CSV table of C-alpha atoms in Angstrom, one decimal:
chain,number,residue,atom,x,y,z
A,29,MET,CA,-0.5,0.3,-0.4
A,30,THR,CA,1.9,2.5,-1.6
A,31,ARG,CA,0.3,4.5,-4.5
A,32,LEU,CA,-1.4,7.2,-2.9
A,33,TRP,CA,-4.9,9.2,-4.3
A,34,GLN,CA,-5.9,12.5,-3.9
A,35,PHE,CA,-9.8,13.1,-3.6
A,36,ARG,CA,-11.6,15.5,-4.9
A,37,GLY,CA,-11.6,19.2,-3.8
A,38,GLY,CA,-9.8,20.4,-0.9
A,39,ILE,CA,-8.0,23.2,0.7
A,40,LYS,CA,-4.4,24.6,1.9
A,41,LEU,CA,-4.7,25.6,5.8
A,42,ASP,CA,-1.9,27.7,7.7
A,43,GLY,CA,-1.5,25.5,10.2
A,44,ASN,CA,-0.9,27.7,13.0
A,45,LYS,CA,0.5,24.5,15.0
A,46,SER,CA,4.0,25.9,16.0
A,47,LEU,CA,2.6,27.5,18.8
A,48,SER,CA,2.5,24.7,20.8
A,49,SER,CA,3.6,21.1,18.1
A,50,GLU,CA,7.5,21.9,20.3
A,51,GLN,CA,6.1,21.7,23.6
A,52,PRO,CA,6.3,18.0,25.3
A,53,ILE,CA,3.1,16.4,27.0
A,54,ALA,CA,2.7,18.2,30.4
A,55,LYS,CA,0.3,16.9,33.0
A,56,ALA,CA,-2.8,19.2,34.1
A,57,ASN,CA,-3.4,20.4,37.7
A,58,LEU,CA,-5.2,18.4,39.7
A,59,PRO,CA,-8.4,20.6,40.3
A,60,GLN,CA,-10.7,20.8,42.9
A,61,PHE,CA,-14.2,19.6,41.1
A,62,LEU,CA,-14.8,17.1,38.6
A,63,ILE,CA,-17.6,17.1,36.8
A,64,LEU,CA,-18.4,14.2,34.6
A,65,PRO,CA,-21.0,13.9,32.2
A,66,LEU,CA,-22.8,11.0,31.8
A,67,LEU,CA,-22.8,11.2,27.8
A,68,GLN,CA,-19.8,12.1,26.6
A,69,HIS,CA,-20.3,10.3,23.4
A,70,ILE,CA,-21.9,9.2,20.0
A,71,GLY,CA,-25.1,7.4,21.4
A,72,VAL,CA,-27.2,6.6,25.4
A,73,PRO,CA,-26.3,7.9,28.1
A,74,ALA,CA,-24.4,6.1,31.3
A,75,GLU,CA,-26.7,5.4,34.1
A,76,PRO,CA,-25.2,6.2,37.8
A,77,VAL,CA,-23.8,3.4,39.9
A,78,VAL,CA,-22.8,5.7,43.3
A,79,LYS,CA,-24.7,8.6,45.0
A,80,VAL,CA,-23.7,12.1,46.7
A,81,GLY,CA,-21.9,11.3,49.6
A,82,ASP,CA,-20.2,7.9,48.1
A,83,LYS,CA,-16.0,8.0,48.5
A,84,VAL,CA,-14.3,6.8,45.0
A,85,LEU,CA,-11.1,6.1,43.5
A,86,LYS,CA,-9.3,7.2,40.3
A,87,GLY,CA,-10.5,4.1,37.6
A,88,GLN,CA,-13.6,3.5,39.4
A,89,ILE,CA,-16.8,3.1,37.3
A,90,ILE,CA,-19.8,5.7,38.5
A,91,ALA,CA,-22.4,4.7,35.9
A,92,HIS,CA,-22.9,2.1,34.4
A,93,CYS,CA,-24.2,1.8,30.5
A,94,GLN,CA,-27.3,0.8,30.3
A,95,ALA,CA,-27.3,-2.7,29.7
A,96,ASN,CA,-25.3,-5.7,31.0
A,97,ASP,CA,-24.1,-6.8,27.9
A,98,CYS,CA,-22.4,-3.1,26.7
A,99,TYR,CA,-19.9,-3.9,24.6
A,100,LEU,CA,-22.6,-4.8,22.2
A,101,LYS,CA,-24.5,-1.2,23.0
A,102,MET,CA,-23.7,1.9,21.6
A,103,SER,CA,-23.1,2.7,25.3
A,104,VAL,CA,-20.0,3.1,27.3
A,105,PRO,CA,-19.6,3.1,30.9
A,106,LEU,CA,-18.3,6.4,33.2
A,107,HIS,CA,-14.8,6.1,35.3
A,108,ALA,CA,-13.7,8.6,38.0
A,109,SER,CA,-10.9,10.3,36.7
A,110,SER,CA,-9.3,10.6,40.5
A,111,SER,CA,-10.5,9.7,44.2
A,112,GLY,CA,-12.9,11.8,46.1
A,113,THR,CA,-16.2,12.3,47.3
A,114,VAL,CA,-19.4,12.4,45.0
A,115,VAL,CA,-20.9,15.9,46.2
A,116,ALA,CA,-24.3,16.7,43.3
A,117,ILE,CA,-25.9,14.5,40.5
A,118,GLU,CA,-27.4,17.1,38.3
A,119,PRO,CA,-27.7,19.1,35.9
A,120,HIS,CA,-24.5,20.9,34.9
A,121,SER,CA,-23.8,22.9,31.3
A,122,VAL,CA,-21.4,20.6,28.8
A,123,PRO,CA,-19.4,21.9,26.4
A,124,HIS,CA,-22.3,21.2,22.8
A,125,PRO,CA,-23.0,23.4,20.4
A,126,SER,CA,-26.6,23.3,22.0
A,127,GLY,CA,-25.2,25.2,24.9
A,128,LEU,CA,-27.6,23.2,26.9
A,129,THR,CA,-27.0,21.2,30.4
A,130,ALA,CA,-26.3,17.4,30.8
A,131,LEU,CA,-26.7,15.1,33.4
A,132,CYS,CA,-23.5,15.2,35.5
A,133,ILE,CA,-22.0,13.4,38.1
A,134,VAL,CA,-19.5,16.3,40.4
A,135,ILE,CA,-16.5,14.3,42.3
A,136,GLU,CA,-15.0,16.7,44.9
A,137,THR,CA,-10.9,15.3,45.4
A,138,ASP,CA,-9.3,14.4,47.6
A,139,GLY,CA,-5.6,15.4,46.6
A,140,ARG,CA,-4.6,12.0,46.7
A,141,ASP,CA,-5.6,10.5,43.2
A,142,GLU,CA,-5.5,7.2,44.0
A,143,TRP,CA,-5.8,4.2,41.9
A,144,ILE,CA,-8.1,1.3,42.3
A,145,GLU,CA,-6.6,-1.7,41.7
A,146,CYS,CA,-6.1,-2.4,37.9
A,147,SER,CA,-5.1,-5.6,35.7
A,148,PRO,CA,-3.2,-5.6,33.0
A,149,ILE,CA,-3.2,-8.3,30.9
A,150,ILE,CA,0.5,-9.4,30.1
A,151,ASP,CA,0.3,-11.6,26.5
A,152,TYR,CA,-3.3,-10.4,25.3
A,153,THR,CA,-2.7,-13.0,22.4
A,154,THR,CA,-4.0,-15.4,24.8
A,155,LEU,CA,-7.4,-14.1,25.0
A,156,SER,CA,-10.1,-14.4,22.2
A,157,PRO,CA,-11.3,-10.8,20.2
A,158,MET,CA,-14.5,-11.3,22.0
A,159,THR,CA,-13.0,-10.8,25.6
A,160,LEU,CA,-10.5,-8.0,24.5
A,161,ARG,CA,-13.4,-6.1,22.9
A,162,GLN,CA,-15.0,-6.1,26.1
A,163,GLN,CA,-12.2,-4.9,27.6
A,164,VAL,CA,-11.6,-2.5,25.0
A,165,ALA,CA,-15.9,-1.5,26.5
A,166,MET,CA,-15.6,-1.7,29.5
A,167,ALA,CA,-12.3,0.9,29.6
A,168,GLY,CA,-15.3,3.4,28.0
A,169,ILE,CA,-12.8,4.2,25.4
A,170,VAL,CA,-14.9,6.2,22.6
A,171,GLY,CA,-13.2,7.5,19.0
A,172,LEU,CA,-10.6,10.7,20.5
A,173,GLY,CA,-10.3,12.1,17.0
A,174,GLY,CA,-13.7,14.2,17.9
A,175,ALA,CA,-17.0,11.8,16.6
A,176,GLY,CA,-17.4,10.0,19.8
A,177,PHE,CA,-18.4,6.5,18.6
A,178,PRO,CA,-18.2,3.6,20.9
A,179,SER,CA,-14.6,1.9,20.1
A,180,HIS,CA,-15.9,-1.1,20.3
A,181,LEU,CA,-18.4,-0.9,17.5
A,182,LYS,CA,-16.2,-1.1,15.1
A,183,LEU,CA,-13.8,-4.1,16.2
A,184,LYS,CA,-16.6,-6.7,15.5
A,185,SER,CA,-17.4,-6.2,12.0
A,186,ALA,CA,-16.2,-9.3,9.8
A,187,GLY,CA,-14.6,-9.8,6.9
A,188,ILE,CA,-12.5,-6.8,7.8
A,189,ASP,CA,-9.1,-7.0,6.2
A,190,THR,CA,-7.0,-3.7,6.4
A,191,LEU,CA,-7.1,-1.4,9.9
A,192,ILE,CA,-5.4,2.2,9.5
A,193,ILE,CA,-4.7,4.1,11.7
A,194,ASN,CA,-5.7,8.3,11.2
A,195,GLY,CA,-2.6,10.6,12.5
A,196,ALA,CA,-3.6,12.9,10.2
A,197,GLU,CA,-4.1,15.8,12.0
A,198,CYS,CA,-5.0,17.5,9.3
A,199,GLU,CA,-6.9,20.9,11.7
A,200,PRO,CA,-4.8,24.2,12.0
A,201,TYR,CA,-4.3,24.6,16.1
A,202,ILE,CA,-4.4,20.9,16.7
A,203,THR,CA,-1.3,19.2,18.0
A,204,CYS,CA,-1.7,16.9,20.3
A,205,ASP,CA,-1.6,13.8,18.1
A,206,ASP,CA,1.5,14.3,16.6
A,207,ARG,CA,3.2,15.0,20.3
A,208,LEU,CA,1.1,11.6,20.6
A,209,MET,CA,3.7,9.8,18.1
A,210,ARG,CA,6.8,11.8,18.9
A,211,GLU,CA,6.5,11.3,22.4
A,212,TYR,CA,4.6,7.2,22.5
A,213,PRO,CA,5.4,5.6,19.0
A,214,ASP,CA,5.5,2.2,20.8
A,215,ASP,CA,2.1,2.0,22.3
A,216,ILE,CA,0.0,3.2,19.3
A,217,VAL,CA,2.2,0.8,17.2
A,218,MET,CA,1.0,-1.9,20.0
A,219,GLY,CA,-1.8,-0.6,20.0
A,220,ALA,CA,-2.4,-1.0,16.6
A,221,GLN,CA,-1.6,-4.7,16.9
A,222,ILE,CA,-3.8,-5.0,19.5
A,223,PHE,CA,-7.0,-4.4,16.8
A,224,ARG,CA,-5.0,-6.1,14.5
A,225,HIS,CA,-5.4,-9.6,17.3
A,226,ILE,CA,-8.7,-8.2,18.0
A,227,LEU,CA,-9.9,-8.1,14.3
A,228,GLY,CA,-9.1,-11.5,13.3
A,229,GLY,CA,-5.6,-10.4,12.0
A,230,THR,CA,-5.5,-7.4,9.8
A,231,GLN,CA,-4.5,-8.0,6.7
A,232,HIS,CA,-2.8,-4.8,6.3
A,233,CYS,CA,-2.2,-2.6,9.3
A,234,VAL,CA,-1.6,1.2,8.1
A,235,ILE,CA,-0.7,4.2,10.2
A,236,ALA,CA,-1.0,7.4,8.2
A,237,VAL,CA,1.1,10.4,8.9
A,238,GLU,CA,0.7,14.1,7.6
A,239,ASP,CA,4.0,14.7,5.4
A,240,ASN,CA,4.3,18.4,8.1
A,241,LYS,CA,5.1,15.9,10.2
A,242,PRO,CA,8.5,14.2,10.2
A,243,ALA,CA,9.6,14.0,13.7
A,244,ALA,CA,6.4,12.1,13.7
A,245,TYR,CA,6.6,9.9,11.1
A,246,SER,CA,10.2,8.9,12.1
A,247,ALA,CA,9.3,7.9,16.0
A,248,LEU,CA,6.6,5.9,14.2
A,249,LEU,CA,8.6,4.4,12.0
A,250,GLN,CA,11.4,3.5,14.7
A,251,ALA,CA,8.9,1.7,17.0
A,252,ALA,CA,6.7,0.0,13.5
A,253,GLN,CA,10.0,-2.9,12.6
A,254,GLY,CA,8.3,-3.9,10.0
A,255,ARG,CA,5.3,-4.8,12.1
A,256,VAL,CA,2.9,-2.1,10.4
A,257,THR,CA,3.1,0.1,7.7
A,258,VAL,CA,4.5,3.5,7.9
A,259,VAL,CA,3.1,5.8,5.4
A,260,LYS,CA,3.0,9.7,4.5
A,261,VAL,CA,0.0,11.5,3.4
A,262,PRO,CA,0.0,15.1,1.8
A,263,THR,CA,-1.1,17.7,3.8
A,264,LEU,CA,-4.5,19.2,2.3
A,265,TYR,CA,-7.5,19.9,4.9
A,266,PRO,CA,-9.5,17.8,4.8
A,267,THR,CA,-6.6,14.2,4.7
A,268,GLY,CA,-8.2,14.1,8.4
A,269,GLY,CA,-11.5,12.3,7.1
A,270,GLU,CA,-12.2,8.9,7.3
A,271,LYS,CA,-12.9,9.1,4.1
A,272,GLN,CA,-11.1,11.0,2.7
A,273,LEU,CA,-8.3,9.1,3.9
A,274,ILE,CA,-9.9,5.8,2.6
A,275,HIS,CA,-9.6,7.5,-0.6
A,276,VAL,CA,-5.9,9.3,-0.3
A,277,LEU,CA,-4.6,5.3,1.0
A,278,THR,CA,-6.6,2.8,-1.3
A,279,GLY,CA,-8.1,4.6,-4.0
A,280,LYS,CA,-11.7,3.3,-2.9
A,281,GLU,CA,-14.4,6.1,-2.7
A,282,ILE,CA,-16.4,5.2,0.2
A,283,GLY,CA,-20.0,6.4,-1.3
A,284,LYS,CA,-23.0,7.9,0.2
A,285,ALA,CA,-25.0,5.9,3.1
A,286,GLN,CA,-22.2,3.3,3.2
A,287,LEU,CA,-19.0,2.1,6.1
A,288,PRO,CA,-15.5,1.5,6.2
A,289,ALA,CA,-16.3,-1.7,6.4
A,290,ASP,CA,-18.6,-2.5,4.2
A,291,PHE,CA,-15.0,-2.4,1.7
A,292,GLY,CA,-13.5,-4.7,4.4
A,293,MET,CA,-11.9,-1.4,6.5
A,294,VAL,CA,-11.6,0.1,9.8
A,295,VAL,CA,-10.5,3.4,10.6
A,296,HIS,CA,-9.0,4.6,13.8
A,297,ASN,CA,-7.9,7.4,16.1
A,298,ILE,CA,-4.0,7.8,17.2
A,299,GLU,CA,-5.2,8.6,20.8
A,300,THR,CA,-7.6,6.0,20.4
A,301,THR,CA,-5.6,3.5,19.8
A,302,ARG,CA,-2.8,4.0,22.9
A,303,ALA,CA,-5.7,4.6,24.6
A,304,VAL,CA,-6.6,0.3,24.0
A,305,TYR,CA,-3.2,0.1,24.8
A,306,ARG,CA,-3.8,1.8,28.2
A,307,ALA,CA,-7.2,-0.4,28.8
A,308,VAL,CA,-5.2,-3.9,27.5
A,309,LYS,CA,-1.5,-3.9,29.0
A,310,GLU,CA,-1.9,-1.3,32.3
A,311,GLY,CA,-5.7,-2.5,32.8
A,312,ARG,CA,-7.0,1.8,33.2
A,313,PRO,CA,-10.0,2.6,31.8
A,314,LEU,CA,-10.2,5.9,29.8
A,315,ILE,CA,-9.8,8.6,32.6
A,316,SER,CA,-7.9,11.3,30.6
A,317,ARG,CA,-6.8,13.0,27.1
A,318,VAL,CA,-4.6,14.7,25.3
A,319,VAL,CA,-5.5,18.2,25.2
A,320,THR,CA,-4.4,20.9,22.4
A,321,VAL,CA,-4.3,24.7,24.5
A,322,THR,CA,-3.5,27.1,22.1
A,323,GLY,CA,-3.9,30.4,20.5
A,324,ASN,CA,-3.3,33.8,21.4
A,325,GLY,CA,-5.0,33.9,23.7
A,326,ILE,CA,-2.7,31.7,25.5
A,327,GLU,CA,0.6,32.7,27.4
A,328,GLN,CA,2.0,29.1,26.6
A,329,PRO,CA,0.2,26.8,24.2
A,330,GLN,CA,0.7,23.6,24.9
A,331,ASN,CA,-0.3,20.3,25.1
A,332,LEU,CA,-2.3,18.8,28.2
A,333,GLU,CA,-2.5,15.4,29.7
A,334,VAL,CA,-6.2,16.1,30.8
A,335,LEU,CA,-8.3,14.4,33.1
A,336,LEU,CA,-11.9,14.5,32.4
A,337,GLY,CA,-13.7,16.3,34.2
A,338,THR,CA,-11.5,19.1,34.8
A,339,PRO,CA,-12.9,22.4,34.2
A,340,ILE,CA,-11.5,24.3,30.9
A,341,GLN,CA,-11.0,27.6,33.4
A,342,VAL,CA,-8.3,25.4,35.1
A,343,ILE,CA,-6.3,24.6,32.1
A,344,ILE,CA,-6.3,27.9,30.4
A,345,ASP,CA,-5.2,29.3,33.5
A,346,GLN,CA,-2.6,27.1,33.5
A,347,CYS,CA,-1.1,27.5,30.2
A,348,GLY,CA,-1.4,31.4,31.3
A,349,ARG,CA,-5.1,33.6,30.7
A,350,LYS,CA,-4.0,36.5,28.8
A,351,SER,CA,-6.7,39.6,29.7
A,352,ASP,CA,-9.7,40.1,27.4
A,353,ILE,CA,-10.3,36.5,26.1
A,354,LYS,CA,-13.1,37.2,22.9
A,355,GLN,CA,-13.6,34.0,21.7
A,356,LEU,CA,-13.4,30.2,23.4
A,357,ILE,CA,-13.3,27.6,21.3
A,358,MET,CA,-13.6,23.7,21.1
A,359,GLY,CA,-11.7,21.8,18.4
A,360,GLY,CA,-10.4,23.1,15.8
A,361,PRO,CA,-10.9,26.9,14.2
A,362,MET,CA,-12.7,24.8,10.5
A,363,MET,CA,-15.0,22.1,12.5
A,364,GLY,CA,-15.1,23.3,16.1
A,365,PHE,CA,-17.6,24.9,18.1
A,366,THR,CA,-17.7,28.3,20.3
A,367,LEU,CA,-18.5,28.0,23.9
A,368,PRO,CA,-20.2,30.0,26.0
A,369,HIS,CA,-17.4,30.4,29.1
A,370,ASP,CA,-14.9,28.9,30.6
A,371,GLN,CA,-17.2,26.9,33.6
A,372,LEU,CA,-17.5,23.7,31.0
A,373,PRO,CA,-15.8,20.8,31.5
A,374,VAL,CA,-13.0,18.6,29.5
A,375,ILE,CA,-15.0,15.4,28.3
A,376,LYS,CA,-13.6,12.4,26.0
A,377,THR,CA,-13.9,15.0,22.5
A,378,THR,CA,-12.0,17.1,23.6
A,379,ASN,CA,-9.2,17.4,21.7
A,380,CYS,CA,-8.6,21.1,21.2
A,381,LEU,CA,-8.9,24.3,23.2
A,382,ILE,CA,-8.1,27.8,21.2
A,383,ALA,CA,-7.9,31.0,22.7
A,384,SER,CA,-8.9,34.1,20.7
A,385,SER,CA,-7.9,37.5,21.9
A,386,THR,CA,-9.8,40.4,21.5
A,387,GLN,CA,-7.0,41.3,18.4
A,388,ALA,CA,-6.9,38.3,17.1
A,389,ILE,CA,-11.5,38.2,16.2
A,390,GLU,CA,-12.2,39.7,12.9
A,391,SER,CA,-14.9,41.6,12.6
A,392,PRO,CA,-17.4,38.7,10.8
A,393,LYS,CA,-17.4,40.9,6.8
A,394,PRO,CA,-20.8,41.3,5.5
A,395,THR,CA,-22.5,39.0,3.6
A,396,MET,CA,-22.7,39.3,-0.8
A,397,PRO,CA,-25.7,37.9,-2.7
A,398,CYS,CA,-24.1,34.7,-4.2
A,399,ILE,CA,-22.3,35.4,-7.6
A,400,ARG,CA,-22.6,31.3,-8.5
A,401,CYS,CA,-18.9,31.3,-9.2
A,402,GLY,CA,-18.9,27.7,-8.4
A,403,ALA,CA,-16.1,28.0,-6.1
A,404,CYS,CA,-17.9,26.2,-3.1
A,405,ALA,CA,-18.5,22.7,-5.0
A,406,GLN,CA,-14.3,22.7,-6.3
A,407,VAL,CA,-13.2,22.0,-3.2
A,408,CYS,CA,-16.1,20.2,-1.6
A,409,PRO,CA,-14.7,16.6,-0.6
A,410,VAL,CA,-17.2,15.1,-1.0
A,411,ASN,CA,-18.5,16.4,-3.9
A,412,LEU,CA,-21.4,18.5,-3.2
A,413,LEU,CA,-23.3,21.2,-5.0
A,414,PRO,CA,-22.8,23.6,-2.1
A,415,GLN,CA,-24.0,26.3,-4.1
A,416,GLN,CA,-27.7,24.7,-4.8
A,417,LEU,CA,-27.8,23.3,-1.5
A,418,TYR,CA,-27.1,27.0,0.0
A,419,TRP,CA,-30.4,28.2,-2.2
A,420,TYR,CA,-32.8,25.7,-1.3
A,421,THR,CA,-32.0,25.9,2.2
A,422,LYS,CA,-32.2,29.8,1.8
A,423,ALA,CA,-35.7,29.1,0.4
A,424,LYS,CA,-36.8,26.4,3.2
A,425,ASP,CA,-37.1,24.1,0.3
A,426,PHE,CA,-35.8,21.5,2.7
A,427,LYS,CA,-36.9,18.1,1.0
A,428,THR,CA,-34.9,19.5,-1.9
A,429,ALA,CA,-32.0,20.6,0.0
A,430,LYS,CA,-32.3,16.5,1.3
A,431,ASN,CA,-32.3,15.1,-1.4
A,432,TYR,CA,-29.4,16.7,-2.5
A,433,HIS,CA,-27.3,14.8,0.1
A,434,LEU,CA,-27.2,17.4,2.1
A,435,PHE,CA,-26.8,14.6,4.7
A,436,ASP,CA,-23.4,13.4,2.9
A,437,CYS,CA,-22.1,16.6,3.8
A,438,ILE,CA,-19.1,16.4,7.0
A,439,GLU,CA,-19.4,20.2,7.6
A,440,CYS,CA,-15.6,20.5,6.8
A,441,GLY,CA,-16.0,24.4,6.2
A,442,CYS,CA,-14.3,24.2,3.1
A,443,CYS,CA,-17.3,25.7,1.1
A,444,ALA,CA,-17.9,28.8,3.0
A,445,TYR,CA,-13.4,29.2,3.8
A,446,VAL,CA,-13.3,30.0,-0.4
A,447,CYS,CA,-16.7,31.7,-0.3
A,448,PRO,CA,-15.6,35.3,-2.1
A,449,SER,CA,-19.4,36.4,-0.8
A,450,TYR,CA,-18.4,35.4,2.7
A,451,LEU,CA,-22.0,33.4,2.8
A,452,PRO,CA,-21.7,31.3,6.3
A,453,LEU,CA,-22.7,28.2,4.2
A,454,VAL,CA,-21.9,25.5,6.6
A,455,ASP,CA,-24.4,27.4,8.9
A,456,TYR,CA,-27.1,27.2,6.9
A,457,TYR,CA,-26.4,23.6,5.9
A,458,ARG,CA,-26.8,22.9,9.9
A,459,TYR,CA,-29.3,25.2,10.1
A,460,ALA,CA,-31.0,22.8,7.2
A,461,LYS,CA,-30.4,19.4,8.9
A,462,ALA,CA,-31.7,20.9,12.6
A,463,GLU,CA,-35.2,22.0,10.5
A,464,ILE,CA,-35.2,18.4,8.6
A,465,ARG,CA,-34.7,16.4,12.2
A,466,ALA,CA,-36.9,18.5,13.7
A,467,ASN,CA,-39.1,17.8,10.9
A,468,GLU,CA,-38.7,14.2,11.2
A,469,GLN,CA,-39.4,13.5,15.0
A,470,GLU,CA,-42.5,16.5,14.7
A,471,ARG,CA,-43.9,13.7,11.8
A,472,GLN,CA,-42.6,10.4,14.3
A,473,LYS,CA,-44.8,12.2,17.4
A,474,ALA,CA,-47.7,12.5,14.7
A,475,ASN,CA,-47.1,9.0,13.7
A,476,LEU,CA,-47.4,7.9,17.0
A,477,ALA,CA,-49.9,9.8,18.4
A,478,ARG,CA,-52.3,8.3,15.3
A,479,ASN,CA,-51.4,4.8,15.8
A,480,ARG,CA,-51.9,5.5,19.8
A,481,HIS,CA,-55.5,7.0,19.4
A,482,GLU,CA,-56.0,3.8,16.5
A,483,PHE,CA,-55.1,1.6,18.8
A,484,ARG,CA,-57.3,2.8,21.5
A,485,THR,CA,-60.0,2.7,19.5
A,486,PHE,CA,-59.5,-0.2,18.3
A,487,ARG,CA,-58.9,-1.3,22.2
A,488,LEU,CA,-62.9,0.5,22.7
A,489,ASP,CA,-64.6,-1.7,20.5
A,490,ARG,CA,-62.9,-4.6,21.1
A,491,ASP,CA,-63.7,-4.0,24.6
A,492,LYS,CA,-67.2,-3.1,23.8
A,493,ALA,CA,-68.0,-6.2,21.8
A,494,GLU,CA,-66.2,-8.3,24.4
A,495,LYS,CA,-68.7,-7.1,26.8
A,496,LEU,CA,-71.8,-7.5,24.5
A,497,ALA,CA,-70.7,-10.8,24.2
A,498,ARG,CA,-70.3,-11.7,27.8
A,499,HIS,CA,-73.7,-10.2,28.3
A,500,GLN,CA,-75.0,-12.1,25.3
A,501,ALA,CA,-73.9,-15.0,27.5
A,502,ALA,CA,-74.7,-14.5,30.7
A,503,ALA,CA,-78.7,-14.0,29.5
A,504,ALA,CA,-78.8,-17.3,28.0
A,505,ALA,CA,-77.1,-19.0,30.6
A,506,SER,CA,-79.9,-17.4,32.8
A,507,GLN,CA,-82.9,-18.0,30.9
A,508,PRO,CA,-84.3,-21.8,31.1
A,509,ASP,CA,-84.2,-24.8,28.8
A,510,LYS,CA,-87.6,-24.0,26.4
A,511,GLN,CA,-87.7,-27.0,25.2
A,512,VAL,CA,-87.8,-28.5,29.0
A,513,ILE,CA,-90.9,-25.7,29.7
A,514,ILE,CA,-92.8,-27.8,26.9
A,515,GLU,CA,-92.4,-30.7,28.6
A,516,ALA,CA,-93.1,-29.0,32.1
A,517,ALA,CA,-96.1,-27.7,30.5
A,518,LEU,CA,-97.2,-31.1,28.6
A,519,GLU,CA,-96.9,-32.6,31.5
A,520,ARG,CA,-99.3,-30.6,33.9
A,521,VAL,CA,-102.1,-30.4,31.0
A,522,LYS,CA,-101.3,-34.6,30.8
A,523,ALA,CA,-101.2,-35.0,34.0
A,524,LYS,CA,-105.0,-32.9,35.0
A,525,LYS,CA,-106.6,-35.3,31.8
A,526,VAL,CA,-105.8,-38.6,33.8
A,527,PRO,CA,-109.0,-39.7,35.9
A,528,ASN,CA,-108.9,-39.7,39.9
A,529,HIS,CA,-110.1,-43.9,40.0
A,530,SER,CA,-110.1,-43.4,44.4
A,531,GLU,CA,-112.8,-41.3,44.2
A,532,GLU,CA,-115.2,-43.0,41.9
A,533,LYS,CA,-118.4,-44.3,44.3
A,534,PRO,CA,-120.1,-47.6,43.1
A,535,ILE,CA,-122.7,-45.5,42.6
A,536,GLN,CA,-125.4,-48.6,40.6
A,537,GLU,CA,-124.2,-51.7,42.6
A,538,GLU,CA,-125.5,-50.1,45.9
A,539,SER,CA,-128.9,-48.9,44.2
A,540,VAL,CA,-128.8,-53.1,43.4
A,541,HIS,CA,-128.7,-53.9,46.9
């Protein structure tokens, strides 16, 4: 697998990675309180198994997935990130574009950071893939590249012959995966080997690294020692997209409504791979992750290994907060979203925090009418027609927008980046998707209400019919048999017709004597 292809579209971006890429990974300070949302991934939230006042240890399960066989479900358990006391289980603001609250477990740390007893697996090759997959699920591991898809669900597909480890960190500013590849290449290679064992021994295993990360490439190449293939891929946004990376490496285009597993491939993120290594070889669940803290609102941009649940304010202060931070973004500048404040916790999908000072924020440029230049279509990596989607969305013709494959949009932002009219195209697409989803939910609610009404009518008619039948049966049972009545009447008549000989007197004989 040495030949490379190029996907359609994409753009070259200024990386701005030098702000933090040369700083080794440091540990974030232990906060006084940890705020742990029950849902930090795609799927079903976990259910608390602790109560307020409970003492917990680092790594202890505090919320279990909503089924005993969670390794088969779209859910993972949640672990305490440090030792301490549960002081609240209540709604709290969480990092999400909606700005809504979610149920969280709040732990007041005790400063000892005391672990539970861990059970590392010395030789994972002696265990079955099912056992290892369950180990991954119980460790609470999800995709740490930002998607948050439960990792164990990507390890059960049969017929997988190619494993791809995604080291294409294509968003500007983000350097956490780069530092992990440079500092922990052995862990990543071993994690890939564990993946291969779980997948039944994939024929191909490739770690893809962008060509603007020569140090990471060299470190992985040295650690691989021929066990896995390390490949340089061109630095072009959004190469880190799952389908785009597959296209670059294999030339195969994953079509609409198709999955990589349909083509015998599976893709995992760099940090996810290391998390699997730690879960198996060290027996430790996912209770921390590396976060890039950067931007010109930070005195010392760097990469920190942060305990999940740590308030963002704590790590920004640790990196040196400049006064007057105007904007705080979680994720990259292309696909990330603005946070309302810094009193939110770090969660499993928090890979980057960009704090920008007032001077760095450009005033939004006034939008102008679309001139139909077609530049948006030229850079779209999924072959959409962004211009048409914009028009249909603006006209609120969501049905037609959906027919133009609106939901294939990965919201990479390439179209808005090149738009000469400064149209916030991605915002339009997100609006259209939200409206379609809302309409779909309303339609489902209406269908559900109609079904309930129809069933209620059916149930009332059925009960009425059954009641009538019971009454008729009871009435029939209470009436005497007609035949019996007739026979009784006949008997009475017959009885009246029979003469009473005992009462007749022998009148003639008495008169003769």
